[in-house]
Short mmCIF file of C-alpha atoms and ligand atoms in Angstrom, two decimals:
data_model
loop_
_atom_site.label_atom_id
_atom_site.label_comp_id
_atom_site.label_asym_id
_atom_site.label_seq_id
_atom_site.Cartn_x
_atom_site.Cartn_y
_atom_site.Cartn_z
CA UNK A 1 -32.04 18.49 -18.40
CA UNK A 2 -30.62 16.56 -15.40
CA UNK A 3 -31.32 13.06 -14.40
CA UNK A 4 -33.89 12.86 -12.20
CA UNK A 5 -34.40 11.58 -8.83
CA UNK A 6 -35.12 7.41 -9.25
CA UNK A 7 -34.05 4.32 -8.41
CA UNK A 8 -32.41 1.99 -10.74
CA UNK A 9 -33.54 -1.64 -10.77
CA UNK A 10 -31.07 -4.05 -11.87
CA UNK A 11 -31.81 -7.38 -13.01
CA UNK A 12 -28.99 -9.98 -13.61
CA UNK A 13 -27.31 -8.38 -10.60
CA UNK A 14 -24.64 -10.98 -9.72
CA UNK A 15 -23.57 -11.40 -13.97
CA UNK A 16 -20.84 -10.16 -15.62
CA UNK A 17 -22.27 -7.31 -17.49
CA UNK A 18 -23.42 -5.61 -14.17
CA UNK A 19 -20.23 -6.05 -12.48
CA UNK A 20 -17.64 -5.09 -15.46
CA UNK A 21 -19.87 -2.45 -16.81
CA UNK A 22 -22.89 -1.20 -15.10
CA UNK A 23 -22.10 -0.45 -11.42
CA UNK A 24 -18.72 1.19 -12.51
CA UNK A 25 -20.46 3.19 -14.81
CA UNK A 26 -22.82 3.68 -11.90
CA UNK A 27 -19.78 4.40 -9.48
CA UNK A 28 -17.97 6.67 -12.43
CA UNK A 29 -21.11 8.74 -12.25
CA UNK A 30 -21.14 9.24 -8.57
CA UNK A 31 -17.35 10.10 -8.55
CA UNK A 32 -18.37 12.86 -10.78
CA UNK A 33 -21.62 14.10 -8.67
CA UNK A 34 -23.83 13.36 -11.79
CA UNK A 35 -25.81 11.01 -10.19
CA UNK A 36 -29.34 12.33 -8.65
CA UNK A 37 -29.61 13.88 -5.35
CA UNK A 38 -32.25 10.74 -3.97
CA UNK A 39 -30.81 7.88 -5.61
CA UNK A 40 -30.85 4.06 -5.37
CA UNK A 41 -29.68 0.53 -6.79
CA UNK A 42 -31.54 -1.75 -6.18
CA UNK A 43 -29.96 -5.52 -7.45
CA UNK A 44 -32.35 -8.49 -8.26
CA UNK A 45 -30.73 -12.06 -9.33
CA UNK A 46 -31.66 -15.23 -8.66
CA UNK A 47 -28.67 -16.22 -6.22
CA UNK A 48 -29.59 -15.69 -2.56
CA UNK A 49 -27.47 -12.60 -1.33
CA UNK A 50 -27.85 -10.53 1.87
CA UNK A 51 -27.84 -7.02 1.51
CA UNK A 52 -24.54 -6.68 2.70
CA UNK A 53 -23.41 -9.51 0.53
CA UNK A 54 -24.32 -7.66 -2.73
CA UNK A 55 -22.59 -4.78 -1.44
CA UNK A 56 -19.32 -6.59 -0.70
CA UNK A 57 -19.45 -8.41 -4.53
CA UNK A 58 -20.08 -4.26 -6.04
CA UNK A 59 -17.21 -3.04 -3.89
CA UNK A 60 -14.92 -5.71 -5.96
CA UNK A 61 -16.65 -5.18 -8.98
CA UNK A 62 -15.81 -1.59 -8.35
CA UNK A 63 -12.29 -1.83 -6.98
CA UNK A 64 -11.55 -4.49 -10.09
CA UNK A 65 -12.82 -2.13 -13.12
CA UNK A 66 -10.44 0.68 -11.11
CA UNK A 67 -7.55 -1.25 -11.15
CA UNK A 68 -5.34 0.78 -13.30
CA UNK A 69 -6.54 3.82 -11.01
CA UNK A 70 -6.66 2.87 -7.66
CA UNK A 71 -7.01 6.78 -6.46
CA UNK A 72 -10.42 6.94 -8.12
CA UNK A 73 -11.82 4.17 -5.22
CA UNK A 74 -11.65 6.40 -2.28
CA UNK A 75 -12.88 4.68 0.38
CA UNK A 76 -15.42 7.60 1.84
CA UNK A 77 -16.92 7.75 -1.29
CA UNK A 78 -17.14 4.27 -2.12
CA UNK A 79 -19.02 3.72 1.24
CA UNK A 80 -21.41 6.70 0.49
CA UNK A 81 -21.94 4.91 -2.84
CA UNK A 82 -22.67 1.12 -1.75
CA UNK A 83 -25.17 2.90 0.81
CA UNK A 84 -27.29 2.96 -1.85
CA UNK A 85 -27.13 -0.32 -2.63
CA UNK A 86 -29.86 -3.02 -2.09
CA UNK A 87 -30.60 -6.26 -2.93
CA UNK A 88 -33.64 -8.77 -3.71
CA UNK A 89 -33.33 -12.09 -5.06
CA UNK A 90 -35.87 -14.13 -7.21
CA UNK A 91 -36.61 -16.16 -9.51
CA UNK A 92 -37.16 -14.11 -13.08
CA UNK A 93 -40.42 -16.24 -13.99
CA UNK A 94 -42.31 -16.08 -10.21
CA UNK A 95 -44.93 -13.50 -9.55
CA UNK A 96 -43.98 -13.52 -6.13
CA UNK A 97 -40.34 -12.50 -7.01
CA UNK A 98 -42.29 -9.12 -8.02
CA UNK A 99 -44.39 -8.89 -4.74
CA UNK A 100 -40.85 -8.43 -3.12
CA UNK A 101 -39.48 -6.96 -5.56
CA UNK A 102 -42.48 -4.27 -5.35
CA UNK A 103 -42.39 -3.77 -1.89
CA UNK A 104 -38.85 -3.52 -1.80
CA UNK A 105 -38.91 -0.67 -4.05
CA UNK A 106 -41.62 1.08 -2.25
CA UNK A 107 -39.11 0.96 0.85
CA UNK A 108 -36.50 1.93 -0.99
CA UNK A 109 -38.54 4.84 -2.09
CA UNK A 110 -39.31 5.74 1.32
CA UNK A 111 -35.81 5.21 2.69
CA UNK A 112 -34.16 7.18 0.12
CA UNK A 113 -36.75 9.83 -0.22
CA UNK A 114 -36.90 9.22 -3.70
CA UNK A 115 -39.73 10.20 -5.80
CA UNK A 116 -41.15 6.51 -7.68
CA UNK A 117 -39.35 7.35 -10.68
CA UNK A 118 -38.10 3.75 -11.46
CA UNK A 119 -35.53 2.66 -14.20
CA UNK A 120 -35.79 -1.40 -14.84
CA UNK A 121 -32.40 -1.93 -16.38
CA UNK A 122 -32.30 -5.89 -18.20
CA UNK A 123 -28.93 -7.01 -18.11
CA UNK A 124 -29.93 -10.44 -19.05
CA UNK A 125 -29.80 -12.81 -21.76
CA UNK A 126 -32.65 -11.87 -24.66
CA UNK A 127 -34.79 -15.17 -23.64
CA UNK A 128 -35.23 -13.46 -20.82
CA UNK A 129 -36.64 -10.26 -21.83
CA UNK A 130 -40.17 -11.20 -22.67
CA UNK A 131 -40.52 -12.92 -19.29
CA UNK A 132 -39.21 -10.40 -16.97
CA UNK A 133 -41.41 -7.67 -19.14
CA UNK A 134 -44.36 -9.59 -18.49
CA UNK A 135 -44.01 -10.01 -14.92
CA UNK A 136 -43.52 -6.39 -14.03
CA UNK A 137 -46.78 -5.16 -16.17
CA UNK A 138 -48.56 -7.96 -14.05
CA UNK A 139 -46.77 -6.58 -10.77
CA UNK A 140 -48.10 -3.10 -11.86
CA UNK A 141 -44.37 -1.99 -11.53
CA UNK A 142 -43.95 -0.38 -15.10
CA UNK A 143 -47.60 1.29 -14.70
CA UNK A 144 -46.55 5.31 -14.72
CA UNK A 145 -48.51 8.18 -12.52
CA UNK A 146 -50.57 11.37 -14.50
CA UNK A 147 -48.68 12.73 -17.44
CA UNK A 148 -46.08 9.89 -16.66
CA UNK A 149 -45.09 11.09 -13.03
CA UNK A 150 -43.58 9.44 -11.34
CA UNK A 151 -42.41 7.50 -14.70
CA UNK A 152 -41.37 3.99 -15.35
CA UNK A 153 -38.78 2.89 -17.41
CA UNK A 154 -37.31 -0.40 -18.89
CA UNK A 155 -34.21 -0.66 -20.59
CA UNK A 156 -33.16 -4.01 -22.76
CA UNK A 157 -29.44 -4.47 -23.07
CA UNK A 158 -28.60 -5.68 -26.28
CA UNK A 159 -28.67 -8.61 -28.29
CA UNK A 160 -32.73 -7.49 -28.65
CA UNK A 161 -34.19 -10.85 -29.42
CA UNK A 162 -32.00 -14.10 -31.13
CA UNK A 163 -33.25 -13.51 -34.43
CA UNK A 164 -36.06 -11.73 -36.79
CA UNK A 165 -38.80 -13.39 -35.00
CA UNK A 166 -38.27 -13.51 -31.77
CA UNK A 167 -37.49 -9.67 -32.21
CA UNK A 168 -40.84 -9.42 -33.60
CA UNK A 169 -42.38 -11.26 -30.82
CA UNK A 170 -40.35 -8.69 -28.35
CA UNK A 171 -41.52 -5.76 -29.93
CA UNK A 172 -45.39 -6.23 -30.17
CA UNK A 173 -45.26 -7.42 -26.22
CA UNK A 174 -43.92 -4.29 -25.70
CA UNK A 175 -46.31 -2.71 -28.01
CA UNK A 176 -49.22 -4.17 -25.40
CA UNK A 177 -47.24 -3.54 -22.41
CA UNK A 178 -45.05 -0.37 -22.41
CA UNK A 179 -45.67 3.16 -24.03
CA UNK A 180 -42.80 3.85 -26.41
CA UNK A 181 -41.28 6.70 -24.17
CA UNK A 182 -40.88 3.67 -21.33
CA UNK A 183 -38.43 1.62 -23.78
CA UNK A 184 -34.86 2.38 -24.13
CA UNK A 185 -32.99 -0.07 -26.42
CA UNK A 186 -29.15 -0.06 -25.14
CA UNK A 187 -26.10 -0.81 -27.40
CA UNK A 188 -23.37 0.79 -25.69
CA UNK A 189 -21.68 1.63 -28.84
CA UNK A 190 -24.01 4.65 -29.51
CA UNK A 191 -22.70 5.87 -26.20
CA UNK A 192 -18.88 6.52 -27.10
CA UNK A 193 -18.01 9.53 -27.31
CA UNK A 194 -16.18 9.04 -30.21
CA UNK A 195 -19.24 7.38 -32.26
CA UNK A 196 -21.13 10.55 -31.14
CA UNK A 197 -18.12 12.58 -32.91
CA UNK A 198 -18.56 10.81 -36.29
CA UNK A 199 -21.79 12.59 -36.45
CA UNK A 200 -20.31 15.51 -35.17
CA UNK A 201 -17.22 15.43 -38.03
CA UNK A 202 -19.92 14.93 -40.61
CA UNK A 203 -22.34 17.83 -39.94
CA UNK A 204 -20.36 20.16 -37.82
CA UNK A 205 -18.07 20.95 -40.75
CA UNK A 206 -18.98 22.15 -44.15
CA UNK A 207 -15.99 20.26 -45.81
CA UNK A 208 -16.19 16.92 -45.68
CA UNK A 209 -19.95 16.56 -46.36
CA UNK A 210 -19.59 17.33 -49.98
CA UNK A 211 -17.18 14.30 -50.80
CA UNK A 212 -19.02 12.17 -48.75
CA UNK A 213 -20.54 9.60 -51.61
CA UNK A 214 -19.61 7.38 -54.36
CA UNK A 215 -18.06 10.35 -56.30
CA UNK A 216 -15.13 11.02 -54.09
CA UNK A 217 -15.27 7.89 -51.70
CA UNK A 218 -13.61 4.46 -53.45
CA UNK A 219 -14.90 1.94 -50.27
CA UNK A 220 -14.84 2.38 -46.24
CA UNK A 221 -13.75 -0.12 -43.67
CA UNK A 222 -14.96 -0.71 -40.69
CA UNK A 223 -13.32 -2.75 -37.94
CA UNK A 224 -13.93 -3.79 -34.56
CA UNK A 225 -11.11 -5.96 -33.36
CA UNK A 226 -10.38 -7.69 -30.26
CA UNK A 227 -7.72 -9.06 -28.63
CA UNK A 228 -9.61 -11.19 -26.01
CA UNK A 229 -11.14 -14.57 -26.51
CA UNK A 230 -14.58 -15.16 -25.18
CA UNK A 231 -13.36 -15.26 -21.43
CA UNK A 232 -16.12 -16.47 -19.13
CA UNK A 233 -18.98 -15.72 -21.29
CA UNK A 234 -18.57 -19.02 -23.46
CA UNK A 235 -22.31 -20.36 -22.67
CA UNK A 236 -23.86 -17.13 -23.88
CA UNK A 237 -21.29 -16.44 -26.96
CA UNK A 238 -21.12 -20.51 -28.12
CA UNK A 239 -25.02 -19.54 -28.51
CA UNK A 240 -24.77 -16.40 -29.98
CA UNK A 241 -21.61 -15.88 -31.99
CA UNK A 242 -20.59 -13.10 -33.92
CA UNK A 243 -22.76 -12.12 -36.12
CA UNK A 244 -25.10 -11.31 -33.44
CA UNK A 245 -23.25 -10.62 -30.92
CA UNK A 246 -21.36 -7.48 -32.71
CA UNK A 247 -22.76 -7.04 -36.64
CA UNK A 248 -26.26 -7.31 -35.57
CA UNK A 249 -25.86 -4.13 -33.27
CA UNK A 250 -22.72 -2.23 -32.77
CA UNK A 251 -21.40 -2.82 -36.40
CA UNK A 252 -24.49 -1.67 -38.16
CA UNK A 253 -25.50 1.13 -35.75
CA UNK A 254 -21.52 2.34 -36.65
CA UNK A 255 -22.57 1.87 -40.62
CA UNK A 256 -25.72 3.80 -40.04
CA UNK A 257 -23.76 6.63 -38.47
CA UNK A 258 -21.44 6.71 -41.00
CA UNK A 259 -23.69 6.69 -44.34
CA UNK A 260 -26.72 7.98 -42.95
CA UNK A 261 -28.54 11.15 -44.30
CA UNK A 262 -28.01 14.59 -42.38
CA UNK A 263 -31.10 14.63 -40.14
CA UNK A 264 -33.32 17.68 -40.01
CA UNK A 265 -32.39 18.24 -36.14
CA UNK A 266 -30.46 16.71 -33.30
CA UNK A 267 -33.55 15.54 -31.58
CA UNK A 268 -34.29 11.72 -31.54
CA UNK A 269 -37.00 11.26 -33.65
CA UNK A 270 -35.34 12.92 -36.61
CA UNK A 271 -31.72 11.17 -35.93
CA UNK A 272 -33.69 7.60 -35.12
CA UNK A 273 -35.17 7.72 -38.72
CA UNK A 274 -31.99 8.34 -40.39
CA UNK A 275 -30.66 5.75 -39.16
CA UNK A 276 -33.58 3.20 -39.98
CA UNK A 277 -33.42 4.46 -43.72
CA UNK A 278 -30.08 4.20 -43.99
CA UNK A 279 -30.49 -0.01 -42.73
CA UNK A 280 -33.43 -0.26 -44.74
CA UNK A 281 -31.18 0.84 -47.95
CA UNK A 282 -28.62 -2.07 -46.98
CA UNK A 283 -28.79 -4.43 -49.93
CA UNK A 284 -29.81 -7.96 -48.48
CA UNK A 285 -26.96 -10.87 -49.49
CA UNK A 286 -27.79 -13.47 -51.32
CA UNK A 287 -29.36 -16.21 -49.19
CA UNK A 288 -32.18 -18.77 -50.28
CA UNK A 289 -31.97 -20.05 -54.10
CA UNK A 290 -29.09 -17.46 -54.65
CA UNK A 291 -27.18 -18.77 -51.55
CA UNK A 292 -24.40 -20.30 -53.22
CA UNK A 293 -23.18 -16.80 -53.50
CA UNK A 294 -23.12 -16.10 -50.19
CA UNK A 295 -19.37 -17.09 -49.46
CA UNK A 296 -18.67 -13.75 -51.60
CA UNK A 297 -20.23 -11.53 -49.35
CA UNK A 298 -20.10 -12.68 -45.95
CA UNK A 299 -16.92 -14.65 -44.76
CA UNK A 300 -16.81 -16.71 -41.18
CA UNK A 301 -14.31 -17.86 -39.02
CA UNK A 302 -13.54 -19.46 -35.97
CA UNK A 303 -10.41 -19.07 -33.66
CA UNK A 304 -7.74 -22.00 -33.22
CA UNK A 305 -4.84 -21.90 -30.91
CA UNK A 306 -1.58 -20.51 -32.26
CA UNK A 307 1.30 -22.50 -30.16
CA UNK A 308 4.36 -19.97 -29.94
CA UNK A 309 2.13 -17.54 -31.73
CA UNK A 310 0.74 -13.99 -30.98
CA UNK A 311 -1.60 -14.94 -28.43
CA UNK A 312 -2.00 -17.48 -25.76
CA UNK A 313 -5.47 -18.33 -26.14
CA UNK A 314 -6.50 -21.70 -26.43
CA UNK A 315 -8.70 -22.77 -29.60
CA UNK A 316 -12.00 -21.54 -29.36
CA UNK A 317 -13.64 -24.79 -29.20
CA UNK A 318 -11.38 -25.38 -26.11
CA UNK A 319 -12.81 -22.44 -23.97
CA UNK A 320 -15.01 -23.13 -21.24
CA UNK A 321 -18.47 -23.35 -21.64
CA UNK A 322 -18.03 -23.58 -25.66
CA UNK A 323 -18.73 -27.13 -27.13
CA UNK A 324 -16.02 -29.30 -28.15
CA UNK A 325 -17.41 -29.06 -31.52
CA UNK A 326 -19.00 -25.93 -32.06
CA UNK A 327 -19.85 -24.12 -35.23
CA UNK A 328 -20.00 -20.99 -33.80
CA UNK A 329 -18.11 -18.12 -35.57
CA UNK A 330 -15.89 -16.20 -33.43
CA UNK A 331 -14.54 -13.62 -36.80
CA UNK A 332 -17.41 -12.16 -39.65
CA UNK A 333 -15.96 -10.09 -42.83
CA UNK A 334 -18.52 -8.69 -44.66
CA UNK A 335 -18.95 -6.45 -47.67
CA UNK A 336 -22.05 -4.47 -47.76
CA UNK A 337 -23.79 -2.15 -50.37
CA UNK A 338 -26.32 0.42 -49.82
CA UNK A 339 -28.91 0.89 -52.40
CA UNK A 340 -29.82 4.60 -52.61
CA UNK A 341 -27.94 7.46 -54.52
CA UNK A 342 -25.32 8.59 -52.48
CA UNK A 343 -23.58 5.18 -52.23
CA UNK A 344 -24.59 3.28 -54.93
CA UNK A 345 -21.45 1.10 -55.90
CA UNK A 346 -19.44 1.73 -52.35
CA UNK A 347 -18.33 -1.12 -50.88
CA UNK A 348 -18.68 -1.03 -47.14
CA UNK A 349 -16.23 -3.63 -46.02
CA UNK A 350 -16.89 -4.79 -42.11
CA UNK A 351 -15.15 -7.18 -40.04
CA UNK A 352 -14.98 -8.09 -36.03
CA UNK A 353 -13.24 -10.57 -34.21
CA UNK A 354 -12.18 -11.96 -31.03
CA UNK A 355 -8.89 -13.26 -30.30
CA UNK A 356 -7.41 -10.82 -32.80
CA UNK A 357 -3.86 -9.42 -33.38
CA UNK A 358 -5.27 -6.01 -31.03
CA UNK A 359 -7.88 -4.38 -29.79
CA UNK A 360 -9.23 -1.90 -32.35
CA UNK A 361 -11.99 -0.01 -33.65
CA UNK A 362 -12.17 2.60 -36.31
CA UNK A 363 -14.21 3.14 -39.49
CA UNK A 364 -11.57 4.18 -42.02
CA UNK A 365 -13.02 6.18 -45.23
CA UNK A 366 -10.85 5.50 -48.34
CA UNK A 367 -11.02 8.19 -50.99
CA UNK A 368 -10.82 7.93 -54.54
CA UNK A 369 -7.06 8.25 -56.08
CA UNK A 370 -5.95 11.37 -57.92
CA UNK A 371 -7.10 11.14 -61.36
CA UNK A 372 -3.64 11.61 -63.29
CA UNK A 373 0.01 10.61 -61.61
CA UNK A 374 2.31 13.82 -62.24
CA UNK A 375 4.77 13.09 -59.39
CA UNK A 376 8.23 10.73 -59.10
CA UNK A 377 6.16 7.70 -60.30
CA UNK A 378 6.23 5.18 -63.33
CA UNK A 379 3.50 5.78 -65.44
CA UNK A 380 1.62 2.78 -64.02
CA UNK A 381 2.44 3.21 -60.38
CA UNK A 382 -0.40 4.80 -58.30
CA UNK A 383 -0.72 7.52 -56.29
CA UNK A 384 -1.75 6.36 -52.63
CA UNK A 385 -5.11 7.05 -51.84
CA UNK A 386 -6.29 9.64 -49.28
CA UNK A 387 -7.87 7.59 -46.12
CA UNK A 388 -9.55 9.57 -43.26
CA UNK A 389 -9.89 7.15 -39.83
CA UNK A 390 -12.47 7.94 -37.10
CA UNK A 391 -10.76 6.03 -34.54
CA UNK A 392 -13.13 5.06 -32.12
CA UNK A 393 -11.06 3.19 -29.60
CA UNK A 394 -8.23 2.74 -28.51
CA UNK A 395 -5.93 5.91 -28.89
CA UNK A 396 -9.42 7.67 -29.81
CA UNK A 397 -9.10 10.90 -32.48
CA UNK A 398 -9.11 11.31 -36.29
CA UNK A 399 -6.25 10.82 -39.00
CA UNK A 400 -6.24 11.88 -42.32
CA UNK A 401 -3.39 10.97 -44.38
CA UNK A 402 -2.01 12.82 -47.37
CA UNK A 403 1.01 13.05 -49.48
CA UNK A 404 3.46 15.62 -49.27
CA UNK A 405 6.70 16.65 -50.74
CA UNK A 406 9.92 14.92 -49.01
CA UNK A 407 12.52 17.79 -48.09
CA UNK A 408 15.26 17.75 -50.98
CA UNK A 409 15.73 18.63 -54.58
CA UNK A 410 13.78 16.00 -55.71
CA UNK A 411 10.06 15.35 -56.23
CA UNK A 412 9.81 12.41 -53.77
CA UNK A 413 6.99 11.92 -51.79
CA UNK A 414 5.39 10.57 -48.46
CA UNK A 415 2.70 9.93 -46.91
CA UNK A 416 1.99 12.17 -43.85
CA UNK A 417 -0.89 11.90 -41.06
CA UNK A 418 -2.93 15.17 -40.18
CA UNK A 419 -3.93 13.68 -36.90
CA UNK A 420 -5.85 14.68 -33.74
CA UNK A 421 -5.55 12.89 -30.76
CA UNK A 422 -8.61 13.06 -28.58
CA UNK A 423 -6.29 13.07 -25.23
CA UNK A 424 -3.80 15.33 -26.11
CA UNK A 425 -6.47 18.04 -27.11
CA UNK A 426 -8.41 17.51 -24.14
CA UNK A 427 -6.33 16.23 -21.59
CA UNK A 428 -8.57 13.31 -20.73
CA UNK A 429 -9.50 10.18 -22.22
CA UNK A 430 -13.35 9.57 -23.22
CA UNK A 431 -15.98 9.10 -20.33
CA UNK A 432 -17.28 5.24 -20.50
CA UNK A 433 -19.99 5.08 -22.82
CA UNK A 434 -22.47 3.41 -20.21
CA UNK A 435 -22.27 6.36 -17.78
CA UNK A 436 -23.51 8.46 -20.61
CA UNK A 437 -26.41 6.14 -21.72
CA UNK A 438 -27.45 6.26 -18.18
CA UNK A 439 -27.58 9.44 -17.81
CA UNK A 440 -29.65 9.34 -20.51
CA UNK A 441 -32.23 7.04 -20.04
CA UNK A 442 -32.61 9.02 -16.17
CA UNK A 443 -33.44 12.02 -18.11
CA UNK A 444 -35.91 10.64 -20.94
CA UNK A 445 -33.86 11.01 -23.85
CA UNK A 446 -33.79 8.13 -26.31
CA UNK A 447 -31.67 9.84 -29.63
CA UNK A 448 -28.91 7.27 -29.03
CA UNK A 449 -31.15 4.44 -27.92
CA UNK A 450 -32.40 1.64 -30.81
CA UNK A 451 -36.13 2.19 -32.37
CA UNK A 452 -38.29 -0.52 -33.12
CA UNK A 453 -37.79 -0.09 -36.31
CA UNK A 454 -34.25 -0.05 -36.67
CA UNK A 455 -33.91 -3.67 -34.58
CA UNK A 456 -36.27 -5.18 -37.29
CA UNK A 457 -34.12 -3.91 -40.48
CA UNK A 458 -31.03 -4.91 -38.85
CA UNK A 459 -32.83 -8.18 -38.27
CA UNK A 460 -34.05 -8.47 -41.72
CA UNK A 461 -30.42 -8.65 -42.82
CA UNK A 462 -29.06 -10.70 -40.31
CA UNK A 463 -31.97 -13.30 -39.93
CA UNK A 464 -31.38 -14.99 -43.37
CA UNK A 465 -27.62 -15.29 -43.40
CA UNK A 466 -28.27 -17.36 -39.87
CA UNK A 467 -30.55 -19.50 -41.93
CA UNK A 468 -28.24 -19.67 -44.93
CA UNK A 469 -25.75 -21.13 -42.67
CA UNK A 470 -27.83 -23.32 -40.78
CA UNK A 471 -29.58 -24.83 -43.15
CA UNK A 472 -25.99 -24.74 -45.87
CA UNK A 473 -22.65 -25.19 -43.81
CA UNK A 474 -21.26 -26.54 -46.63
CA UNK A 475 -21.67 -22.93 -49.00
CA UNK A 476 -20.35 -21.16 -46.42
CA UNK A 477 -17.46 -22.91 -44.72
CA UNK A 478 -16.50 -22.40 -41.46
CA UNK A 479 -12.89 -20.53 -41.70
CA UNK A 480 -10.21 -20.76 -39.33
CA UNK A 481 -8.05 -18.60 -38.26
CA UNK A 482 -4.96 -18.23 -35.64
CA UNK A 483 -5.43 -16.69 -32.38
CA UNK A 484 -3.51 -13.45 -32.57
CA UNK A 485 -3.69 -13.01 -36.34
CA UNK A 486 -5.92 -10.55 -38.40
CA UNK A 487 -8.28 -13.16 -39.31
CA UNK A 488 -8.82 -15.82 -42.24
CA UNK A 489 -7.47 -15.61 -45.46
CA UNK A 490 -10.56 -15.64 -47.36
CA UNK A 491 -11.05 -12.23 -45.39
CA UNK A 492 -8.18 -10.67 -47.45
CA UNK A 493 -9.73 -12.76 -50.54
CA UNK A 494 -12.78 -10.78 -49.86
CA UNK A 495 -11.03 -7.67 -49.85
CA UNK A 496 -8.97 -8.31 -52.63
CA UNK A 497 -12.48 -8.80 -54.70
CA UNK A 498 -12.28 -5.26 -54.44
CA UNK A 499 -9.27 -4.36 -55.36
CA UNK A 500 -7.96 -3.28 -51.59
CA UNK A 501 -6.61 -4.62 -48.42
CA UNK A 502 -7.69 -4.56 -44.81
CA UNK A 503 -5.80 -2.07 -42.82
CA UNK A 504 -3.40 -3.47 -40.15
CA UNK A 505 -3.80 -0.68 -37.25
CA UNK A 506 -0.14 -0.38 -36.04
C1 BG6 B 601 -20.28 -6.48 -26.21
C2 BG6 B 601 -20.09 -7.86 -26.96
O1 BG6 B 601 -21.45 -5.99 -26.81
O2 BG6 B 601 -19.29 -5.67 -26.68
C3 BG6 B 601 -18.46 -8.42 -26.43
O3 BG6 B 601 -21.32 -8.76 -26.54
C4 BG6 B 601 -17.53 -7.31 -26.80
O4 BG6 B 601 -18.48 -9.96 -26.66
C5 BG6 B 601 -17.94 -5.92 -26.09
O5 BG6 B 601 -16.69 -8.24 -26.34
C6 BG6 B 601 -16.76 -5.15 -27.11
O6 BG6 B 601 -17.16 -3.69 -26.37
P1 BG6 B 601 -15.96 -2.94 -26.65
O7 BG6 B 601 -16.98 -1.74 -25.78
O8 BG6 B 601 -15.11 -3.45 -25.18
O9 BG6 B 601 -15.74 -2.33 -27.58
#
């Protein structure tokens, strides 16, 4: 299917996400001639702005996003793109604003000769999702025509709710106002080329799947490390924290893709069903009566300044819009067990944090060691394990370490990597995840979007930990780590508890 003619209405149009990700992604599609031929972008936010001022901001956003490749910002192309952008301001909860929006949509449909298909993109914090959904429905903006033509689709940017209760509340509202085919829950990690290639790696190659289980795999490490701090998102982040911001969505989704059973087909329902089955098999962490145990499973920490160290970031508590006594975690490491036949007893070690040593996302599968050591090592020494590293970003690719003989008369061994580098083979860096996912929305393909069941399963795991932290802060202390390091010592201890060490990607 190709992207169908439509208009996209972007809520939160003056916000960070729109300027840094969404608009540059739409521009990227425009550069590659992938946008529909009849198309427009209508920004909606509280700030008063004229169409011209909005275009000026979008011009700046696109220029900044392409700062490393200024050649991509060809004036003619950019002007043509901006000519498709318009703006309407209003309060998210004001019915009159939606009347104005409805009129602007109709005018745009006419001016751009569009078919009336509309994509409403909620680049807004989760507390505004129910408000905007309700108002859109009341203004009949989410009504579809007969047989769903013209269509109206609504994209919800993660996080989906703030906790289990608010996620259930949103879901029941969505159930009353929208058909499932109209709902797109966006998690941009699912749109990353290398995350999708995990599925291809697993299910398009015969040789790995037979090893993909408890008999051959010792443990799996999933890391999403960021070197930046919270930048100017302190207001949002201080209310969210790492567990909500990264674990409830991106981290669990990468875990699901790594560990799920093969789906029967690559249809949206099949793939989403397997992901949800996996999420429902995750063993709940000890909370409530057994809560004293939680710190042996989940470690939380916050970054501190490290004067003279690897990072010049201030302490998290000194970041703009962060409470000076904040106990929000900027780092989480967790041990996850999966209660099913394939994975019984195999720890999945997850960690994510801000202000870490470098930016890297990877899934590292450590295989079991050989049962008997033959070569060059004392009987007590252990042969290094084979490690398969699915490198999600940057330096996208796949490495598999093997032991090989060093040249010479002695039986000396060293560890080598069989290495596939995305850039060397394909000659390009992977396209931005938002580009792919926006196209999927315009094509009505929901394979790479969260289902309601996944959201609920993920919150069911996360929610008790949030409650435990709030109710018994002393049981699960908030550790600290120096900005620019690889995280707190408590996370190293967590890893030692399974007899392994965190990887230190170079
Ligand atoms: C977002 C989080 O979903 O993902 C941010 O809200 C985080 O806090 C970002 O920085 C990371 O995305 P990426 O694509 O840069 O790894």
